[in-house]
PDB file of C-alpha atoms in Angstrom:
ATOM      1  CA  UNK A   1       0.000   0.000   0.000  1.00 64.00           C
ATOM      2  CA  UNK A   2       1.161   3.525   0.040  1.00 64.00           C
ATOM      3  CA  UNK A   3       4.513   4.714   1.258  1.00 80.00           C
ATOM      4  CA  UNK A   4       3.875   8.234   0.055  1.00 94.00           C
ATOM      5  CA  UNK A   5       3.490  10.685   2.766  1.00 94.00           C
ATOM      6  CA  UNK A   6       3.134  14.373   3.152  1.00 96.00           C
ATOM      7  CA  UNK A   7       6.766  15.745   1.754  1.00 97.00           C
ATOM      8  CA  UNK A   8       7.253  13.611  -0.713  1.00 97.00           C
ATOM      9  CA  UNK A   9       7.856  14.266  -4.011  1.00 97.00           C
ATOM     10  CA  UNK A  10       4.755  13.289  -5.833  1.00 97.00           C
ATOM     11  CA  UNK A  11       5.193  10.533  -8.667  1.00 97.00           C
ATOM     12  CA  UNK A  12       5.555  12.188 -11.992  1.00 96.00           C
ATOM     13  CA  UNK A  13       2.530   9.953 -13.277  1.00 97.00           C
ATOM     14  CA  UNK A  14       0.964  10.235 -17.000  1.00 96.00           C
ATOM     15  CA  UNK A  15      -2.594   8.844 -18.398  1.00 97.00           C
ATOM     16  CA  UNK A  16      -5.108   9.652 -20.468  1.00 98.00           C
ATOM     17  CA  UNK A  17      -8.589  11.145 -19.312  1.00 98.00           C
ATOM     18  CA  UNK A  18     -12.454   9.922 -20.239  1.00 98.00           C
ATOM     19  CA  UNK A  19     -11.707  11.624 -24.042  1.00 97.00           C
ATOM     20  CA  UNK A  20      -8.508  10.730 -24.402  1.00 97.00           C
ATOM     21  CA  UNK A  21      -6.320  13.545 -23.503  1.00 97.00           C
ATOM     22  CA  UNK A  22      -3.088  13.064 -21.652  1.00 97.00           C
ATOM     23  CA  UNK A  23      -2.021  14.616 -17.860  1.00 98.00           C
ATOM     24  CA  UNK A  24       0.936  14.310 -16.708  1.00 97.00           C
ATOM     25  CA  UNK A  25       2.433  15.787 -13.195  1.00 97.00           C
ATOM     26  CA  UNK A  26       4.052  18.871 -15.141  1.00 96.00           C
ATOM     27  CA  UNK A  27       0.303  20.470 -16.695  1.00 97.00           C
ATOM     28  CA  UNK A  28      -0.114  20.992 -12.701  1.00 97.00           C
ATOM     29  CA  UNK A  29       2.468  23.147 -12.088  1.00 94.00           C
ATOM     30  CA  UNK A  30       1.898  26.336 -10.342  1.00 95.00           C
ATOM     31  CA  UNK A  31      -1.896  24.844  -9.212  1.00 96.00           C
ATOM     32  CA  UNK A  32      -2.912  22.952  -6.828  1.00 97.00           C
ATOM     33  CA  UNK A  33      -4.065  19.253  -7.772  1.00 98.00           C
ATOM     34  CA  UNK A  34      -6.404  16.945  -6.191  1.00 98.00           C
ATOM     35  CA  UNK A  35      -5.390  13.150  -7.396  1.00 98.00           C
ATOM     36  CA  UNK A  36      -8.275  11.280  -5.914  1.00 98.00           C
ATOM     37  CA  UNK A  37      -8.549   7.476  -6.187  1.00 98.00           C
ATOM     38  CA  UNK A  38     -11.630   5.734  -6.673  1.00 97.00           C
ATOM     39  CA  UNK A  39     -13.031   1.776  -6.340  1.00 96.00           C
ATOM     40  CA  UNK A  40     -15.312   2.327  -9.754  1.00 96.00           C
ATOM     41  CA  UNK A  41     -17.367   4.950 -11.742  1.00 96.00           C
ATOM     42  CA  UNK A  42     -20.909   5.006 -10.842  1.00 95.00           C
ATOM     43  CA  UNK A  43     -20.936   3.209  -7.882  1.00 94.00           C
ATOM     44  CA  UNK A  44     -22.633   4.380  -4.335  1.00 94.00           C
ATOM     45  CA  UNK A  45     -19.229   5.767  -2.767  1.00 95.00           C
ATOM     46  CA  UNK A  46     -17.992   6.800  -5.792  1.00 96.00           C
ATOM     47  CA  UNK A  47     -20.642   8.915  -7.171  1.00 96.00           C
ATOM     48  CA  UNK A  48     -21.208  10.504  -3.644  1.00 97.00           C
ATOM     49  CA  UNK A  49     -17.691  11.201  -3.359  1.00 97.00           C
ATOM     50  CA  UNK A  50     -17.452  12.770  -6.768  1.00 98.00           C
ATOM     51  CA  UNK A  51     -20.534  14.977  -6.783  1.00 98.00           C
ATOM     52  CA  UNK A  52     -19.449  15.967  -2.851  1.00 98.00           C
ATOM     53  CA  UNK A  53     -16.281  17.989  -5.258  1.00 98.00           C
ATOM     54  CA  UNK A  54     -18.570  18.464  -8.012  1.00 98.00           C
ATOM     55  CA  UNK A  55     -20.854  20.598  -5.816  1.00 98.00           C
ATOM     56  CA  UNK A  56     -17.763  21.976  -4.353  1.00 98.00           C
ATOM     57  CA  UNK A  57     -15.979  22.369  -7.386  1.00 98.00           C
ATOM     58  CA  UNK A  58     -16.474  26.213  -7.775  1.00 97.00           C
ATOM     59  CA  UNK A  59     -14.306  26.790  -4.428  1.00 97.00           C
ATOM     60  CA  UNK A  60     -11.705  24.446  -5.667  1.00 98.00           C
ATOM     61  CA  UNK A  61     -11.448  26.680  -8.287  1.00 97.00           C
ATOM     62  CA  UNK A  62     -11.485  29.942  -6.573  1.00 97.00           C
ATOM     63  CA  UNK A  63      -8.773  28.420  -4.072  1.00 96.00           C
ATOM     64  CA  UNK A  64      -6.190  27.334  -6.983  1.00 97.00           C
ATOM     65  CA  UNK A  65      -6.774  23.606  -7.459  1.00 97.00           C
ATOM     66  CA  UNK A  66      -6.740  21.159  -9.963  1.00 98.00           C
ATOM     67  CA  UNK A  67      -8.841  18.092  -9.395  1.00 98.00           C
ATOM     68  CA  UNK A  68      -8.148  14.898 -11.395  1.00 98.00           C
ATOM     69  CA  UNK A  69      -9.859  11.212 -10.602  1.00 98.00           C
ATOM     70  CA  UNK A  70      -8.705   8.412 -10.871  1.00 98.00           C
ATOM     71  CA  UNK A  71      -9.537   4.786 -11.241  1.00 98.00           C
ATOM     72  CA  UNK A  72      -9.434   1.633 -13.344  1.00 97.00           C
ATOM     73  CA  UNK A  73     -12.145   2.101 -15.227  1.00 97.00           C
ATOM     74  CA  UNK A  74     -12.481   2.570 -19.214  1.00 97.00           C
ATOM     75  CA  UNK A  75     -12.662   5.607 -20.594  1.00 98.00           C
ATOM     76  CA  UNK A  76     -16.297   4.966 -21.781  1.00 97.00           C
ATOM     77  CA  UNK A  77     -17.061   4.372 -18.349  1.00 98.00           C
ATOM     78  CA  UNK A  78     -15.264   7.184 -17.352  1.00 98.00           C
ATOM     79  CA  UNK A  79     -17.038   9.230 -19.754  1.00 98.00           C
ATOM     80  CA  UNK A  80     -20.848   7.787 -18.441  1.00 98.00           C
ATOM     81  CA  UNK A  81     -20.026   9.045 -15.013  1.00 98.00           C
ATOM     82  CA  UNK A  82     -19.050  12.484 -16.064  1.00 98.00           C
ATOM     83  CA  UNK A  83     -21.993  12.862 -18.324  1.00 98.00           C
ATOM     84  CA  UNK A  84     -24.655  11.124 -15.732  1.00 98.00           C
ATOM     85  CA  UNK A  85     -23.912  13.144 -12.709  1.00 98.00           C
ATOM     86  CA  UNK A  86     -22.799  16.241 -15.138  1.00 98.00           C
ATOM     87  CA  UNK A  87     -18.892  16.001 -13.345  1.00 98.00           C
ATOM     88  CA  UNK A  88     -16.331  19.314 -14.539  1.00 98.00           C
ATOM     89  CA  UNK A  89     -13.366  17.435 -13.408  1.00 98.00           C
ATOM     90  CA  UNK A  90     -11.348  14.787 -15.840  1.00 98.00           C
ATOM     91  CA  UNK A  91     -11.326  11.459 -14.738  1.00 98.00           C
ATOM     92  CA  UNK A  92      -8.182   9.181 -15.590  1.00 98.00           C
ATOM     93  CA  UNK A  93      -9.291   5.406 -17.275  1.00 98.00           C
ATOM     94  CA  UNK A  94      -6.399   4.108 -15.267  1.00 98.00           C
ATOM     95  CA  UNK A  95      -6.899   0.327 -17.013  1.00 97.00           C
ATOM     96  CA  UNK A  96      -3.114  -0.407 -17.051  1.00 97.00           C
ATOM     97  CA  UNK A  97      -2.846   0.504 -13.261  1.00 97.00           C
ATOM     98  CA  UNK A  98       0.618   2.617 -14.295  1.00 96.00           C
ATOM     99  CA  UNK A  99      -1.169   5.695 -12.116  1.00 97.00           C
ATOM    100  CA  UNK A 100      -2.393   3.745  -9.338  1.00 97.00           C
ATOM    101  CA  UNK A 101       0.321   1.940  -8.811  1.00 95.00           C
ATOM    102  CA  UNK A 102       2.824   4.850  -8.925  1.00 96.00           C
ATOM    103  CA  UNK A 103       0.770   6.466  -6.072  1.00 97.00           C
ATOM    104  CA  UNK A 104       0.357   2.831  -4.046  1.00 95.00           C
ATOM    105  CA  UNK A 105      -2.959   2.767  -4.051  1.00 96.00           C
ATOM    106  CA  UNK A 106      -3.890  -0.775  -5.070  1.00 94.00           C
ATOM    107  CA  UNK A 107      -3.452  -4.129  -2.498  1.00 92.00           C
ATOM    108  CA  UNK A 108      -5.909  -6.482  -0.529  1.00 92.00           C
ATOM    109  CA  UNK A 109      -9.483  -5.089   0.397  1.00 89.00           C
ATOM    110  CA  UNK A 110     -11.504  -6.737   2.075  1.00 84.00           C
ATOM    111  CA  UNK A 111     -15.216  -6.854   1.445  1.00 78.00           C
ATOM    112  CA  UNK A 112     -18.072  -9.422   2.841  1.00 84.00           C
ATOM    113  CA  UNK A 113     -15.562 -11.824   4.324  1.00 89.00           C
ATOM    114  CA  UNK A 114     -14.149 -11.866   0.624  1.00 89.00           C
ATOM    115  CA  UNK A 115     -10.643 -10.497   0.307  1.00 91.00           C
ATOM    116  CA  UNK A 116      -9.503  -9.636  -3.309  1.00 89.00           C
ATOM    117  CA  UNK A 117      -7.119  -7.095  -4.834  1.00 92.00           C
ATOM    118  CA  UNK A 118      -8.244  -3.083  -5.405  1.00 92.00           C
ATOM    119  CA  UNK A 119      -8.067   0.334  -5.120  1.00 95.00           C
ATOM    120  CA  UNK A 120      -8.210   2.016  -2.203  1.00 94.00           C
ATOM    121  CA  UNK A 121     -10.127   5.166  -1.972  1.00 96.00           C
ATOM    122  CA  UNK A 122      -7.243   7.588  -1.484  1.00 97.00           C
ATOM    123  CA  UNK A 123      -6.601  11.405  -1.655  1.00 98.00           C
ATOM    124  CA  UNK A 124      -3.163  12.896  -2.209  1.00 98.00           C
ATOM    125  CA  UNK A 125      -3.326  16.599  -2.135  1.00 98.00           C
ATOM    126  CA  UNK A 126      -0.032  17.991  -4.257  1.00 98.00           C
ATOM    127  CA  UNK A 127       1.312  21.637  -3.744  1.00 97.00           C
ATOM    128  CA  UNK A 128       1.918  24.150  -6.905  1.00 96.00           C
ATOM    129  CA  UNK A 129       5.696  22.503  -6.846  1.00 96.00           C
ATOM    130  CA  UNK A 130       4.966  18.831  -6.816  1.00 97.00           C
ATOM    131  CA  UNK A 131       5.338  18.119  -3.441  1.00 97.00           C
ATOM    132  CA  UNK A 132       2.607  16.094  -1.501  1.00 97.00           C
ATOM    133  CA  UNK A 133       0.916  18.465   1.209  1.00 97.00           C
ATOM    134  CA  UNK A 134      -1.393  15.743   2.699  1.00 97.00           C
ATOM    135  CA  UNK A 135      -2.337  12.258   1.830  1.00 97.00           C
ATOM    136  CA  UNK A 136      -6.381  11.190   2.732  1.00 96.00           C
ATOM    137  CA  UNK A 137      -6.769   7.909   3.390  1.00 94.00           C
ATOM    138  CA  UNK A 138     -10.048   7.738   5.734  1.00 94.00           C
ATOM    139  CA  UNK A 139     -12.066   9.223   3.123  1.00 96.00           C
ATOM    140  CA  UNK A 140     -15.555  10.691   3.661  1.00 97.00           C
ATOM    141  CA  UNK A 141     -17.342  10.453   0.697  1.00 95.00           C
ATOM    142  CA  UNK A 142     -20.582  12.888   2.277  1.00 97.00           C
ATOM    143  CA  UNK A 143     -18.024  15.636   3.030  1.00 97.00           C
ATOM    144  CA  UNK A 144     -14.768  15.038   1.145  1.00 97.00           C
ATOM    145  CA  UNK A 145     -14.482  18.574  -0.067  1.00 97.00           C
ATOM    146  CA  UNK A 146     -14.620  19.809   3.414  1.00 97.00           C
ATOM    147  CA  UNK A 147     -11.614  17.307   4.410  1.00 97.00           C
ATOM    148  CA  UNK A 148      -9.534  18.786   1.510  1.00 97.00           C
ATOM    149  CA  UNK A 149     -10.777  22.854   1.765  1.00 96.00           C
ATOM    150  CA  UNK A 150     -10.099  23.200   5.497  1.00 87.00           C
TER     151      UNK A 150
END
């Protein structure tokens, strides 16, 4: 799981969003960027914890940030969620695992007594220079723009 911690230098990732366009660490510089991690589009958590910084998205905004999600999804399904739940953020269709790996995010879950391999809803808050100002683990999908805008 992850060994990234507030300090760190953040990984200098690169994947391509729900149309198809790349990010990389370096279109973030001189913003902040919100790289959160996600199970999968369209799913209870998921969709409350994206509209929570959908709804939230305008003081992002006014505050400097960047937000970029992430998961393992395809971009089509990327592309459903943003259009269903009407989403102004890009969403990464992580299916190689390159981004979620480089930020430790995938390992064991646990889930009805079943235990299985996946991503772990995680938050890594990076500064304007690449360096990782906080790291959000305990996630609370409800108020998750209120754990990042304190």
């Amino acid at each position: 799981m992850t060994t990234l911690k507030t300090g760190d230098k953040a990984p200098n990732f690169s994947g391509f969003d729900q149309s198809g366009t790349s990010h990389k660490l370096a279109d973030y510089k001189g913003k902040k960027l919100v790289v959160f991690f996600y199970p999968k589009a369209s799913t209870p958590g998921c969709t409350t914890e994206a509209c929570d910084l959908r709804d939230n998205y305008a003081r992002f905004q006014a505050n400097n940030y960047a937000l970029l999600g992430v998961s393992a999804d395809s971009a089509k399904a990327q592309a459903k969620f943003i259009e269903k739940y009407d989403l102004p953020f890009p969403l990464l269709a992580d299916e190689d695992k390159s981004v979620i790996q480089a930020f430790g995010v995938w390992g064991p879950k646990k889930f009805m007594g079943r235990e299985y391999d996946g991503i772990h809803r995680t938050t890594f808050v990076i500064d304007e220079n690449g360096i990782i100002e906080e790291v959000i683990s305990d996630v609370k999908t409800k108020a998750h723009a209120a754990q990042i805008l304190k």
